[in-house]
XYZ file of C-alpha atoms in Angstrom:
332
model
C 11.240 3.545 18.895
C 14.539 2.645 17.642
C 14.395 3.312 13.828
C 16.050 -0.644 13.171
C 12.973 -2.342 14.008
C 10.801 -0.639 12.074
C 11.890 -1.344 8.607
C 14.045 -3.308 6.524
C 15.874 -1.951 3.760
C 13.633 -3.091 0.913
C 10.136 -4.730 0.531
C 7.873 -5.373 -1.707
C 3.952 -3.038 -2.234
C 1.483 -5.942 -2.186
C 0.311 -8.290 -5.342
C 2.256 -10.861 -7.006
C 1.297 -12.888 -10.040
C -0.487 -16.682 -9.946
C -2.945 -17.943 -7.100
C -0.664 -20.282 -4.702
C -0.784 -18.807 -1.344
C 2.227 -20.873 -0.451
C 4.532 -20.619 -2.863
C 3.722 -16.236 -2.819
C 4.235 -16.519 1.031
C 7.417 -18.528 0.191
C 8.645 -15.943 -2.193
C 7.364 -12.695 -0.140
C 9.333 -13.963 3.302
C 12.350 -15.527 1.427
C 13.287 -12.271 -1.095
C 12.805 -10.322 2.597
C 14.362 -11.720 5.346
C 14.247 -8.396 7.124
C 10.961 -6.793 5.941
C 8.221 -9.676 4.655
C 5.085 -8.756 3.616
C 1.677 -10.246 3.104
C 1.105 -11.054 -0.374
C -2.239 -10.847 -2.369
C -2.622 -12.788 -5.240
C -5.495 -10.795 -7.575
C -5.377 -13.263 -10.642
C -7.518 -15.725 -7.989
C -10.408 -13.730 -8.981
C -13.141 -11.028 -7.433
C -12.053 -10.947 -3.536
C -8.394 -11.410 -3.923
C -8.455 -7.819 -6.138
C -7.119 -5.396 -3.851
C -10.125 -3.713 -3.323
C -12.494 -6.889 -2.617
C -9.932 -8.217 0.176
C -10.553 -5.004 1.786
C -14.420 -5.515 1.327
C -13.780 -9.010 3.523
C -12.478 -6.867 6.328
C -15.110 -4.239 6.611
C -17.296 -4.861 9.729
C -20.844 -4.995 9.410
C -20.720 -3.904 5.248
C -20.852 -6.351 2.868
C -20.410 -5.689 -1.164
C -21.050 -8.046 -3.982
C -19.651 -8.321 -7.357
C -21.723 -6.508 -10.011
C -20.639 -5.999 -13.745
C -19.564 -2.595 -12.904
C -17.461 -3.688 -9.515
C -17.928 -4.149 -6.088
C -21.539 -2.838 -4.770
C -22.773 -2.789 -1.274
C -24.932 -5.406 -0.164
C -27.122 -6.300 2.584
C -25.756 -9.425 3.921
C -22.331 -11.680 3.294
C -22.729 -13.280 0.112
C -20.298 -15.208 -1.960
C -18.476 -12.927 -2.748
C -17.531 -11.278 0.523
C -17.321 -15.035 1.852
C -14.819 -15.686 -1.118
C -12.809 -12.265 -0.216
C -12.222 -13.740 3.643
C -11.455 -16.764 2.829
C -9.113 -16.191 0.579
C -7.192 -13.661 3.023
C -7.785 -16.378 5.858
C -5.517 -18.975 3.068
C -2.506 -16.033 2.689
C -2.517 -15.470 6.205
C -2.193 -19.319 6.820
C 0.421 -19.621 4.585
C 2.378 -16.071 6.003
C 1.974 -18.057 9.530
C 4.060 -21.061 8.414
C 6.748 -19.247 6.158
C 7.970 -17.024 9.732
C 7.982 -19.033 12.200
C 10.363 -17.824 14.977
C 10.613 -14.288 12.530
C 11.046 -11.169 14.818
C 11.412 -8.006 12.822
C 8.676 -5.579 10.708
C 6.348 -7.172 8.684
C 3.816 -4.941 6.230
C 0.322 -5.748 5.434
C -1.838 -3.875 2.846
C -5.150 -2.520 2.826
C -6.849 -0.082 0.404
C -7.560 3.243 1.977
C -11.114 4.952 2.823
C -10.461 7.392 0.113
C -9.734 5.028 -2.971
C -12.332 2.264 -1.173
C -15.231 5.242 -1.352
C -14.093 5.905 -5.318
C -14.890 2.223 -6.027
C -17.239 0.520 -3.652
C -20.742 1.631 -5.413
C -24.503 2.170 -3.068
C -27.108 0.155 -3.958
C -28.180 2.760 -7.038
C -24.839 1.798 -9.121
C -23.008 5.029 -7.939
C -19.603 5.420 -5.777
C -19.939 6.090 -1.979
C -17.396 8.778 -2.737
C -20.847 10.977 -3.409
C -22.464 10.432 0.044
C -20.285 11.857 2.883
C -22.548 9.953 5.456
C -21.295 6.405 3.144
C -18.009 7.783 3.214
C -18.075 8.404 7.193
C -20.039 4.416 7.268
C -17.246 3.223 4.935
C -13.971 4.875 7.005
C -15.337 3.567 10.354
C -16.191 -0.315 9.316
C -12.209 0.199 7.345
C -11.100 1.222 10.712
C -12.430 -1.596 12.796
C -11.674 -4.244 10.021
C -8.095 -3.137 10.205
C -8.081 -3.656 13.814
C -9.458 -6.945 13.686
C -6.872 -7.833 11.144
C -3.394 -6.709 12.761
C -4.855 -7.976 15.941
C -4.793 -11.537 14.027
C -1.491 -10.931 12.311
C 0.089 -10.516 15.753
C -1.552 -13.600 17.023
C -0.126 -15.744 14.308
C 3.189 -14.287 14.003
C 3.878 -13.238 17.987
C 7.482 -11.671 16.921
C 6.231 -9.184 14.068
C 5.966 -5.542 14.225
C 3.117 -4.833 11.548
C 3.922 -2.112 9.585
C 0.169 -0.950 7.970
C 0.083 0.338 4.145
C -2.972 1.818 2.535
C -3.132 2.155 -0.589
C -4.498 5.099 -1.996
C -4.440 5.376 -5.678
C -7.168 7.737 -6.196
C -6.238 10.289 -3.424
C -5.239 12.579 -5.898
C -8.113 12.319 -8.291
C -10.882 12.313 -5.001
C -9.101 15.324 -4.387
C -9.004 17.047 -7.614
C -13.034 15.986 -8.562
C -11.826 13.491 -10.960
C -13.931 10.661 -10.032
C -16.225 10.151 -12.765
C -19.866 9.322 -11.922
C -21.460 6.055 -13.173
C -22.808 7.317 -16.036
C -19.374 8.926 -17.435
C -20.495 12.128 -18.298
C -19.429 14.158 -15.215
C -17.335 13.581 -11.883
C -17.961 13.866 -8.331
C -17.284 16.569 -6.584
C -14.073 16.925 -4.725
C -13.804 16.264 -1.364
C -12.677 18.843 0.916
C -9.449 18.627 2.004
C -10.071 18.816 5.628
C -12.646 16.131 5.099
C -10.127 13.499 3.544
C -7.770 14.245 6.334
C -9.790 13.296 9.187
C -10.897 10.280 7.727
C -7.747 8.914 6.975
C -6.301 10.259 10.532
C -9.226 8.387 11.876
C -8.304 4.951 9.926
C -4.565 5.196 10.721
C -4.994 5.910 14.184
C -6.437 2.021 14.607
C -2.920 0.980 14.577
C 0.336 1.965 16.961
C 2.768 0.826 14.959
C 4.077 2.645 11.702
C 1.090 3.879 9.205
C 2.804 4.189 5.660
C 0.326 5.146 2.649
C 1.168 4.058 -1.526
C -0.082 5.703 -4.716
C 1.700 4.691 -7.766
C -0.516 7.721 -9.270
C 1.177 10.857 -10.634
C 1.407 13.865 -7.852
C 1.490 11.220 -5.120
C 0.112 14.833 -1.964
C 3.370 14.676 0.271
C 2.701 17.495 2.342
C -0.894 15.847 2.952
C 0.051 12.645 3.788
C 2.842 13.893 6.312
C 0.066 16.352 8.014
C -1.996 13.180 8.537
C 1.121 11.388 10.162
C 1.640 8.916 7.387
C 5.439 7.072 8.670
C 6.268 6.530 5.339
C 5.076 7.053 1.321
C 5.261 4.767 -0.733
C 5.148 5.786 -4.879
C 6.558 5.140 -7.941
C 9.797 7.257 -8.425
C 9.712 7.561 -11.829
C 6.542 9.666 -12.005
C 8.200 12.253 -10.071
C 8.589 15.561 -11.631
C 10.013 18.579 -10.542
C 7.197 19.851 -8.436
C 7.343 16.953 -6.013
C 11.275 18.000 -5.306
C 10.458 20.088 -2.143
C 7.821 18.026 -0.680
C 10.253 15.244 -0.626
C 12.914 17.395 0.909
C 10.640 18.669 3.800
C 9.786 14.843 4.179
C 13.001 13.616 4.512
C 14.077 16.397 7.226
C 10.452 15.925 9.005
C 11.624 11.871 9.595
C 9.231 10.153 6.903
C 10.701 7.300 5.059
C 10.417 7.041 1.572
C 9.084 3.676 -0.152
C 10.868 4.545 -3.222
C 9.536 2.321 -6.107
C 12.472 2.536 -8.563
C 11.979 -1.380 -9.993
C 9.811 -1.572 -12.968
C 6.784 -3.652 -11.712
C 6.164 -5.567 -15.183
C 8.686 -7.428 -17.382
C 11.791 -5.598 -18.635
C 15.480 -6.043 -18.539
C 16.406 -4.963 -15.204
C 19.896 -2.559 -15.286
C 22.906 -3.329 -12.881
C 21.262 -2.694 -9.083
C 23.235 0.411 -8.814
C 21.607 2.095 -12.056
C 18.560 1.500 -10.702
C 18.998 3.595 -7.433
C 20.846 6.303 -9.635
C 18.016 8.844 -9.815
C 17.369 8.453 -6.140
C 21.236 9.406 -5.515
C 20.907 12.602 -8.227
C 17.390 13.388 -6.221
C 19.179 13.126 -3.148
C 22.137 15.417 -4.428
C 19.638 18.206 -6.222
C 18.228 18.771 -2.619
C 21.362 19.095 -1.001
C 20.434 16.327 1.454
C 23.576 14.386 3.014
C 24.077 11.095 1.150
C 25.124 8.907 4.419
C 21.311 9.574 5.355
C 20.178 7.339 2.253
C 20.144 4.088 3.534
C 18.369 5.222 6.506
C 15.576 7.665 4.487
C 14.754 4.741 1.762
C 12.952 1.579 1.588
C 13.681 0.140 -1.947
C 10.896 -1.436 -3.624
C 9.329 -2.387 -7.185
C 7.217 0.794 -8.936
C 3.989 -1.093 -8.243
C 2.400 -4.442 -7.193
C 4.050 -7.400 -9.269
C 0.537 -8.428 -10.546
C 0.669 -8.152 -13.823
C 4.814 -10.003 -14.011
C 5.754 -13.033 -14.800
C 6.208 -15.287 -11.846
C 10.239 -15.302 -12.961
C 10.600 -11.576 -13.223
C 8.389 -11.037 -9.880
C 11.057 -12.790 -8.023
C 14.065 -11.474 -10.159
C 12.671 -7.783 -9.204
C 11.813 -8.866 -5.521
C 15.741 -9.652 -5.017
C 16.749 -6.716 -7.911
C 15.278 -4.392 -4.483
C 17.068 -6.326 -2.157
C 20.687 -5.791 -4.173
C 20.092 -2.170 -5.048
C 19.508 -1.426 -1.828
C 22.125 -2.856 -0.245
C 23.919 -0.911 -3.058
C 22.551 2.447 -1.525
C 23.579 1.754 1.879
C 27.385 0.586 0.424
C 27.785 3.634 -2.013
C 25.538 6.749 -1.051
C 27.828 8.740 -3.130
């Protein structure tokens, strides 16, 4: 596939502040001409939180809201019904804001690992504890996802979808770090072979470009490439120097790198070329060749823009656009 179509140079992860479908749609499609994506809008409420808009696309499981979170349910209640049509409204509004648009377009969905550390059974704890639930859980994901790109590319006949999952807790399902309801202990971790398959399974739904963000600490590299992940997505100032080879094997193995490198919440933002500086240094400590920047990064913010201003949301959204086109201008 040639490598042009499948990204742009900068995009954004996912949420956005406020609850107007329209005017998010307006902002996601018009800060990216060349790389829109599908916002969600979690300040609506339960169902429009990243992980309850993935509840409205599981097949046949249904969750409601409980004190503690989402919790599986027996039937589609309010909440789930909420959740859909909700992501029914964004898509709507996606639909009018590209008409005619031919180019990649990413949509996000949380993924089976960080859905099975907070969707709770019926007894109050996480699925994460019952590999059967976490088998259930991956397979409905995997069929919900297919139902949903197969609607994206009916309403918007010119994109190339570009799938994210978002995977937050990856790290921490994989370490045993997922504390059990009553906070005293954690669950035990998952084997790594285990959290493989299960995300090979949910990523093989799709034939387009599979890219997975964590804007945790220790974001696995060498995992997520063994899985066939396109691209990671992460927050680049949590890197340390541990994460230094990973990256360099990544970049020579082909996977893009979402690099988030725009603080995500209110600040001053620096001149765009300050804020792809560390990227350049990273770039230089591995020896890599600077002309392959451009074509190795996809700018974005750190994190979803939920918890920005609606102002600084759109002054980072085109802060991404600028310093990336001040990568491609001045890899040096």
């Amino acid at each position: 596939m040639d490598e042009i179509k499948l990204w742009g140079p900068a995009t954004g992860v996912g949420s956005l502040p406020g609850g107007d479908a329209r005017e998010a749609a307006k902002t996601a499609t018009g800060s990216f001409e060349d790389f829109p994506f599908l916002p969600e809008l979690p300040a609506r409420g339960p169902g429009a939180d990243m992980i309850g808009r993935t509840i409205g696309m599981l097949v046949d499981l249904y969750a409601h809201v409980e004190p503690s979170g989402w919790r599986i349910s027996d039937r589609p209640g309010r909440d789930t019904k909420r959740a859909r049509s909700w992501l029914g409204e964004d898509l709507d509004a996606l639909e009018e804001f590209t008409q005619g648009y031919e180019g990649p377009l990413k949509v996000q969905a949380v993924g089976p690992w960080t859905l099975a550390a907070a969707l709770e059974l019926r007894g109050g704890e996480a699925a994460l504890g019952d590999a059967g639930a976490c088998r259930d859980l991956a397979g409905s994901l995997a069929e919900g996802l297919h139902t949903h790109l197969a609607e994206l590319k009916k309403r918007v006949p010119g994109a190339r979808p570009v799938l994210q999952l978002d995977e937050p807790s990856l790290i921490a399902v994989l370490r045993g770090q997922i504390r059990t309801a009553s906070g005293y202990r954690t669950h035990r971790a998952v084997d790594r072979q285990v959290v493989e398959s299960a995300l090979r399974d949910v990523m093989a739904v799709h034939d387009g470009p599979v890219i997975v963000h964590s804007c945790a600490p220790d974001v696995p590299f060498a995992l997520l490439r063994r899985v066939g992940a396109a691209g990671i997505s992460f927050d680049f100032s949590l890197l340390t120097e541990r994460d230094e080879e990973s990256i360099g094997e990544a970049v020579e193995a082909g996977t893009k790198l979402f690099a988030g490198v725009v603080p995500s919440t209110d600040t001053a933002l620096s001149d765009p070329g300050g804020s792809v500086m560390g990227v350049r240094t990273l770039w230089r400590r591995l020896g890599l060749n600077p002309g392959t920047l451009a074509e190795s990064v996809v700018v974005t913010p750190s994190c979803g823009l939920a918890g920005a201003s609606p102002a600084y949301a759109r002054a980072a959204l085109a802060h991404c656009v600028r310093a990336a086109r001040s990568l491609a201008d001045n890899p040096e």
